[in-house]
Amino acid sequence: MVKLEEQKHKTQDKFIEKLPPSSKVYIPLSQHLGEACASLVSPNDAVLLGEKIASIQVHVSAPIHSSVSGKVLAIQEAPHPVLGRAKAIVIENNGQDKSPSHQVTKSPEDAEKITPEQIRNIVFEAGIVGMGGASFPTHIKLNPPKPVDTLIINGAECEPYLTGDYRLMVEKTKEIILGAELVARCLGVKNIYLAIEDNKPEAIKNFNYELRFTSYELRILKSQYPQGGEKQLIKNIVNKEVPSGKLPFELGVVVHNVATVYAIYEAVYLAKPLYERVVTVTGSCLSQPKNLLVRIGSPIKELIAYCGPLKEEPAKIIVGGPMMGIAQYTDEVPVIKSTTGIILMNEREARIQEEEFCIRCGACVRECPAGLMPCLINLAAEKEIWAQAKTYGVMDCIECGLCSYVCPANRNLVQSIKRAKLECAE
Ligand code: SF4
Ligand code: SF4
């Protein structure tokens, strides 16, 4: 793990602000790991805020809800921050934010009575997926095939520009604990850890206070990258190594991100489906970087305009963190459930440099947290020898981006490794 130059100071002390809802939202049918959803609406249909507009077709999936009330304009191909282009439901916002009338909030006493099965069902119906970027459907993680005894709530947020999870932990401490209790009830676990990096003092202070009468253990971790990776957290907190090809539940551990846990709280207590999320909008090109609460489907150009004006033209726009995020070809892409950040980088930050030949320095091998040899996988990928890439363990890559970051020859290692993973998965 390495200590990266951080840019969290730009937004870490900014309260979460609500972005005014867009006049038109583009809600992709694919926002999670697994197959795309099927639309339940057609052009000209009226929809309400929080209404289910797309349902699952296979088990590994999560339904999708409207983030505004208004009228469906079209179901069409549109820019997508992860897939390039994908089908989206386009909705014109009527500005009324009208919700279905059956949505009722729960008191803590009511919430205490609901069963694990009911919680899983609410989480499924609310369309919740892993919000730290992985976007795996949460209801599946709440029902592991084997009993588990340990829950880790991941508040590490190790990406060097992002502060959305930090602000949630500062501003919604009690709600995150209520959400964690629901998760713990579903899993039937005894050991509950909350993992936070030591660069988040206010969140640590709040949780220290709120957890004083509970059995939760607050674990303060060194701020280094990729501390928040699932496998790294499990190793650092319970000293267990997840073997190649295995999942954490097989070792009795489940990890959930703090934003996901907060969404679970909202679904159960407030009867609110996942139709908005906190996004860090930052980078040196912006005059007013912020943390925004944003409706799903809002084009990122609106977030950028809200945090502007631009101080300089961006050399690169990234959706996600600078290490694991994806560079975009257009600012028309919408915010989706897994969008943690939008970063507008200038030339210096973007480090756009010519790729050179590998000098066999070994830096990528030394830094890879998955114990891989990225230089060799890169060679195999360039020659399209996918079987060899698989032998080198490409499927264990966590796509942390460290190999590219440390490479003195500016090799595009992660891109080629991501491609090799896709090829090998097929
Ligand atoms: S090979 Fe994968 S896990 Fe290893 S450093 Fe590169 S991106 Fe990270
Ligand atoms: S860090 Fe770059 S130059 Fe060094 S071995 Fe890896 S790929 Fe080659």
XYZ file of C-alpha atoms and ligand atoms in Angstrom:
442
model
C 0.000 0.000 0.000
C 1.199 3.541 -0.684
C 0.555 6.995 0.695
C -0.868 9.098 -2.143
C -0.941 12.882 -2.411
C -4.410 13.770 -1.105
C -6.790 16.434 -2.344
C -9.523 15.814 0.218
C -9.046 19.277 1.766
C -10.925 20.746 -1.215
C -14.265 19.280 -0.057
C -13.896 17.561 3.310
C -15.283 20.480 5.328
C -18.141 21.271 2.947
C -21.619 20.277 4.088
C -23.573 18.108 1.659
C -25.633 20.412 -0.574
C -28.714 19.390 -2.552
C -28.294 19.838 -6.294
C -31.544 21.283 -7.701
C -33.196 18.454 -9.684
C -32.555 18.429 -13.445
C -35.305 19.287 -15.900
C -34.572 15.993 -17.674
C -33.006 12.836 -16.218
C -31.421 9.902 -18.075
C -31.811 6.810 -15.902
C -29.825 3.861 -17.315
C -31.342 0.380 -17.193
C -27.915 -0.951 -16.246
C -26.583 0.424 -12.955
C -25.360 -2.650 -11.150
C -23.206 -5.717 -11.532
C -25.302 -8.229 -13.469
C -27.815 -7.979 -16.275
C -29.676 -4.792 -17.245
C -33.245 -4.297 -15.977
C -36.357 -4.341 -18.166
C -38.313 -1.097 -18.403
C -41.772 -1.080 -16.799
C -42.740 2.208 -18.444
C -43.311 3.497 -21.975
C -43.007 6.912 -23.614
C -45.735 9.350 -22.433
C -46.330 7.450 -19.168
C -46.596 9.618 -16.062
C -44.205 8.605 -13.245
C -43.856 9.579 -9.606
C -40.731 10.290 -7.570
C -39.456 6.948 -6.243
C -41.764 4.865 -8.450
C -40.277 1.600 -9.730
C -39.640 2.076 -13.449
C -37.519 -0.989 -14.274
C -37.524 -4.500 -12.854
C -34.980 -7.284 -12.692
C -34.757 -10.090 -15.246
C -32.243 -12.294 -13.427
C -31.274 -12.929 -9.785
C -28.114 -10.741 -9.717
C -29.832 -7.438 -10.342
C -31.680 -4.603 -8.596
C -34.790 -2.656 -9.634
C -34.588 0.992 -10.680
C -36.750 3.938 -9.557
C -37.578 7.322 -10.968
C -35.611 10.192 -9.437
C -38.235 12.818 -10.387
C -41.966 13.011 -10.985
C -42.954 13.749 -14.565
C -43.387 12.184 -17.977
C -41.383 9.480 -19.762
C -40.065 11.026 -22.974
C -38.188 8.072 -24.441
C -36.324 4.840 -23.805
C -33.200 5.172 -25.856
C -29.436 4.661 -26.089
C -27.615 7.358 -24.114
C -24.105 8.013 -22.754
C -23.212 5.831 -19.749
C -20.282 6.497 -17.375
C -19.152 2.858 -17.230
C -20.436 1.206 -20.430
C -19.905 4.085 -22.870
C -23.485 3.902 -24.138
C -26.496 1.996 -22.818
C -30.284 2.111 -22.802
C -31.790 4.740 -20.508
C -35.263 5.942 -19.538
C -35.480 9.667 -20.267
C -37.907 11.509 -17.968
C -39.033 15.113 -18.118
C -39.275 16.519 -14.593
C -42.540 18.329 -13.770
C -40.895 19.835 -10.676
C -43.600 18.538 -8.309
C -41.609 15.724 -6.615
C -44.840 13.795 -6.132
C -44.294 10.407 -4.455
C -46.534 7.310 -4.340
C -48.977 7.723 -1.437
C -48.253 4.304 0.127
C -44.776 5.327 1.328
C -44.806 5.477 5.151
C -41.918 6.126 7.505
C -41.069 3.850 10.456
C -40.281 4.744 14.053
C -37.244 3.045 15.695
C -39.767 0.893 17.648
C -41.443 -0.274 14.399
C -38.071 -0.881 12.740
C -36.941 -3.049 15.654
C -39.822 -5.446 15.006
C -39.129 -6.183 11.355
C -37.593 -9.537 10.540
C -34.383 -10.203 8.554
C -36.519 -11.486 5.685
C -38.544 -8.257 5.634
C -35.351 -6.156 5.712
C -33.912 -8.072 2.729
C -37.140 -7.592 0.860
C -37.246 -3.826 1.553
C -33.583 -3.511 0.481
C -34.303 -5.442 -2.708
C -37.433 -3.419 -3.513
C -35.480 -0.180 -2.862
C -32.960 -1.153 -5.565
C -29.939 -0.811 -3.298
C -26.520 -1.793 -4.675
C -22.985 -1.393 -3.314
C -22.435 2.365 -3.425
C -18.669 2.383 -2.917
C -18.319 1.758 -6.645
C -18.791 -2.034 -6.876
C -22.576 -1.844 -7.425
C -23.226 -5.459 -6.421
C -26.930 -5.911 -5.494
C -27.087 -5.516 -1.702
C -29.980 -7.892 -0.977
C -27.772 -10.776 -2.141
C -24.979 -9.752 0.231
C -27.542 -9.683 3.060
C -28.292 -13.345 2.441
C -24.944 -15.172 2.165
C -25.103 -18.901 1.311
C -23.129 -19.736 4.473
C -23.440 -18.329 8.019
C -21.060 -15.433 8.725
C -19.915 -14.018 12.061
C -18.284 -10.721 11.129
C -19.573 -7.507 9.566
C -17.207 -4.730 8.507
C -18.694 -1.328 7.711
C -16.291 0.275 5.276
C -15.746 3.981 5.926
C -12.137 3.979 4.734
C -12.731 6.046 1.567
C -9.106 5.753 0.505
C -9.436 7.395 -2.945
C -7.416 10.604 -2.551
C -10.023 13.158 -3.800
C -13.301 11.698 -2.508
C -15.026 12.901 0.668
C -18.702 11.950 0.148
C -18.537 9.016 2.577
C -16.699 11.216 5.080
C -19.423 13.870 4.970
C -22.116 11.194 5.359
C -20.299 9.800 8.400
C -20.041 13.301 9.909
C -23.590 14.436 9.102
C -25.502 11.128 9.375
C -23.635 9.245 12.102
C -26.726 7.974 13.964
C -28.485 6.952 10.757
C -25.465 4.922 9.618
C -25.468 3.094 12.961
C -29.201 2.340 12.591
C -28.512 1.007 9.077
C -25.612 -1.101 10.365
C -27.931 -2.609 13.013
C -30.349 -3.679 10.278
C -27.500 -5.313 8.329
C -26.202 -7.031 11.469
C -29.720 -8.362 12.185
C -29.986 -9.798 8.665
C -26.618 -11.511 8.921
C -26.965 -12.580 12.560
C -23.385 -11.450 13.289
C -21.751 -10.839 16.663
C -18.604 -9.011 15.551
C -19.216 -5.603 14.014
C -16.353 -3.354 12.994
C -16.469 0.141 11.634
C -13.330 0.895 9.632
C -12.245 4.527 9.160
C -8.930 5.948 7.971
C -7.078 8.254 10.375
C -7.516 11.253 8.049
C -11.221 11.570 9.049
C -11.046 13.097 12.549
C -14.590 14.462 12.806
C -16.162 11.153 11.757
C -13.945 9.286 14.242
C -15.025 11.679 17.013
C -18.727 11.256 16.183
C -18.591 7.464 15.993
C -16.513 7.225 19.169
C -19.318 9.083 20.936
C -22.304 7.353 19.308
C -20.861 3.844 19.659
C -19.880 4.199 23.335
C -22.692 1.937 24.618
C -22.571 -0.598 21.796
C -20.414 -3.647 21.123
C -19.213 -2.205 17.805
C -15.482 -1.854 17.420
C -14.196 1.289 15.762
C -10.995 0.496 13.863
C -8.884 3.468 12.869
C -6.672 2.587 9.935
C -3.625 4.321 8.497
C -4.551 6.442 5.526
C -2.957 4.673 2.592
C -4.104 3.293 -0.720
C -5.948 0.902 -1.315
C -6.874 0.583 2.367
C -10.608 0.471 1.525
C -10.339 -2.545 -0.798
C -12.490 -5.392 0.543
C -9.644 -7.898 0.731
C -7.249 -5.356 2.268
C -9.806 -4.426 4.955
C -10.430 -8.053 5.866
C -6.695 -8.671 6.142
C -6.112 -5.561 8.270
C -9.105 -5.974 10.555
C -9.576 -9.692 11.130
C -6.218 -10.905 9.783
C -7.767 -13.272 7.248
C -6.670 -13.576 3.636
C -9.360 -14.129 1.013
C -7.840 -16.785 -1.277
C -7.824 -16.395 -5.049
C -11.255 -17.137 -6.531
C -13.038 -17.035 -3.133
C -15.454 -14.488 -1.699
C -15.303 -12.930 1.803
C -18.418 -14.772 3.068
C -16.506 -18.030 2.651
C -14.303 -16.786 5.510
C -17.345 -15.704 7.520
C -17.005 -11.986 6.704
C -19.264 -9.492 4.905
C -18.208 -5.910 4.071
C -20.651 -3.066 3.358
C -19.788 0.508 2.440
C -21.122 3.329 4.694
C -23.148 4.931 1.889
C -24.850 1.579 1.227
C -25.643 1.209 4.915
C -27.096 4.724 4.933
C -29.269 3.813 1.910
C -30.499 0.754 3.854
C -31.455 3.040 6.743
C -33.373 5.310 4.336
C -35.154 2.369 2.699
C -36.294 0.814 5.988
C -36.987 3.899 8.127
C -38.040 6.411 5.477
C -39.489 4.026 2.849
C -37.173 5.698 0.358
C -35.858 3.817 -2.665
C -32.368 4.559 -3.974
C -32.951 7.495 -6.325
C -30.302 9.933 -5.122
C -26.800 9.791 -3.709
C -23.889 11.920 -2.477
C -21.281 12.734 -5.124
C -17.988 14.576 -4.585
C -17.467 17.077 -7.409
C -13.875 18.278 -7.296
C -10.533 18.865 -9.059
C -8.281 21.841 -9.679
C -10.350 23.119 -12.609
C -13.362 23.904 -10.419
C -13.764 27.140 -8.507
C -16.215 25.672 -5.948
C -15.692 21.953 -5.366
C -18.534 20.453 -3.305
C -20.270 17.369 -2.003
C -23.691 17.204 -3.625
C -26.808 15.138 -3.022
C -27.762 14.314 -6.606
C -30.759 12.633 -8.249
C -29.795 9.509 -10.230
C -29.867 10.278 -13.942
C -28.684 13.905 -13.647
C -26.166 14.705 -16.413
C -22.742 15.404 -14.869
C -22.483 18.696 -16.794
C -25.126 20.067 -14.402
C -23.073 19.104 -11.357
C -20.007 20.687 -12.952
C -21.907 23.913 -13.730
C -23.178 24.055 -10.114
C -19.598 23.842 -8.823
C -18.190 26.285 -11.391
C -17.266 28.481 -13.042
C -14.293 26.596 -14.440
C -10.895 28.049 -13.572
C -9.345 26.250 -16.548
C -10.391 23.721 -19.179
C -10.114 20.161 -17.815
C -7.560 17.855 -19.435
C -9.542 14.868 -18.129
C -12.981 14.302 -16.561
C -13.147 11.211 -14.382
C -16.249 9.598 -12.931
C -15.254 7.874 -9.663
C -11.975 8.357 -7.834
C -8.724 9.268 -9.610
C -7.305 5.772 -9.050
C -10.252 3.531 -9.946
C -12.492 5.928 -11.838
C -13.191 6.034 -15.561
C -12.173 8.893 -17.888
C -15.198 10.216 -19.819
C -15.532 11.264 -23.436
C -18.544 13.496 -22.749
C -20.054 15.472 -19.871
C -23.524 14.234 -20.920
C -23.104 10.994 -18.918
C -25.531 10.726 -16.002
C -24.922 10.040 -12.324
C -25.728 6.399 -11.558
C -26.045 4.488 -8.268
C -22.299 3.779 -8.119
C -21.078 7.317 -8.938
C -18.869 8.339 -6.004
C -17.215 11.362 -7.579
C -16.608 13.581 -10.586
C -13.096 14.938 -10.945
C -12.013 17.638 -13.344
C -8.259 17.349 -13.678
C -5.887 19.849 -15.219
C -2.851 18.712 -17.272
C -0.593 18.326 -14.240
C -3.080 16.205 -12.302
C -4.066 14.129 -15.335
C -0.402 13.170 -15.942
C -1.053 12.665 -19.645
C 2.271 11.352 -20.944
C 3.509 9.206 -23.808
C 3.634 5.490 -23.108
C 7.204 4.139 -23.195
C 8.738 0.657 -23.228
C 8.730 -1.290 -19.973
C 12.144 -0.917 -18.326
C 11.636 -4.007 -16.098
C 12.002 -1.919 -12.939
C 9.555 -4.104 -10.983
C 7.741 -1.166 -9.332
C 4.317 -2.430 -10.433
C 5.068 -5.882 -9.010
C 6.263 -4.452 -5.691
C 3.159 -2.278 -5.229
C 0.400 -4.601 -6.473
C -1.785 -5.336 -3.406
C -3.094 -8.492 -5.083
C 0.446 -9.907 -5.447
C 0.304 -9.935 -9.264
C 2.861 -9.144 -11.951
C 1.061 -6.372 -13.858
C 3.932 -5.950 -16.374
C 3.558 -9.569 -17.507
C -0.239 -9.434 -17.657
C 0.124 -6.271 -19.727
C 2.421 -8.076 -22.183
C 0.003 -11.012 -22.476
C -2.921 -8.600 -22.975
C -1.081 -6.671 -25.697
C -0.509 -9.929 -27.554
C -4.099 -10.978 -26.785
C -2.929 -14.231 -25.187
C -5.809 -14.364 -22.730
C -5.051 -17.862 -21.385
C -1.621 -16.619 -20.305
C -3.149 -13.545 -18.633
C -5.421 -15.912 -16.712
C -2.451 -18.025 -15.624
C -0.854 -14.849 -14.283
C -3.942 -14.388 -12.061
C -5.574 -11.468 -13.870
C -8.960 -12.296 -12.308
C -7.560 -11.438 -8.845
C -6.859 -7.853 -9.924
C -8.933 -5.409 -7.828
C -8.448 -2.642 -10.439
C -6.914 -0.325 -7.847
C -4.750 1.468 -10.441
C -1.572 1.419 -8.336
C 0.503 -0.328 -11.026
C -0.191 2.447 -13.553
C 0.371 5.098 -10.882
C 3.886 3.903 -10.004
C 5.032 2.935 -13.518
C 7.909 5.229 -14.638
C 7.266 4.251 -18.269
C 3.631 5.463 -18.117
C 2.390 2.073 -19.246
C -1.402 1.855 -19.499
C -1.372 -1.191 -17.269
C -4.847 -0.986 -15.703
C -6.625 -0.463 -19.014
C -4.994 -3.535 -20.540
C -5.605 -5.562 -17.374
C -9.290 -4.556 -17.280
C -9.617 -5.651 -20.896
C -7.908 -8.962 -20.135
C -10.330 -9.523 -17.221
C -13.293 -8.983 -19.506
C -11.872 -11.327 -22.151
C -11.083 -14.029 -19.582
C -14.537 -13.707 -17.971
C -16.127 -14.418 -21.343
S -2.697 -5.405 -11.253
Fe -4.685 -4.799 -10.489
S -4.567 -5.080 -8.278
Fe -2.458 -5.062 -9.064
S -1.812 -2.917 -8.885
Fe -2.628 -3.173 -10.959
S -4.766 -2.576 -10.802
Fe -4.044 -2.937 -8.686
S 6.413 -0.414 -13.378
Fe 6.255 -0.098 -15.592
S 8.369 -0.086 -16.286
Fe 8.390 -0.984 -14.250
S 8.175 -3.214 -14.592
Fe 6.125 -2.426 -14.318
S 5.416 -2.006 -16.400
Fe 7.624 -2.183 -16.510
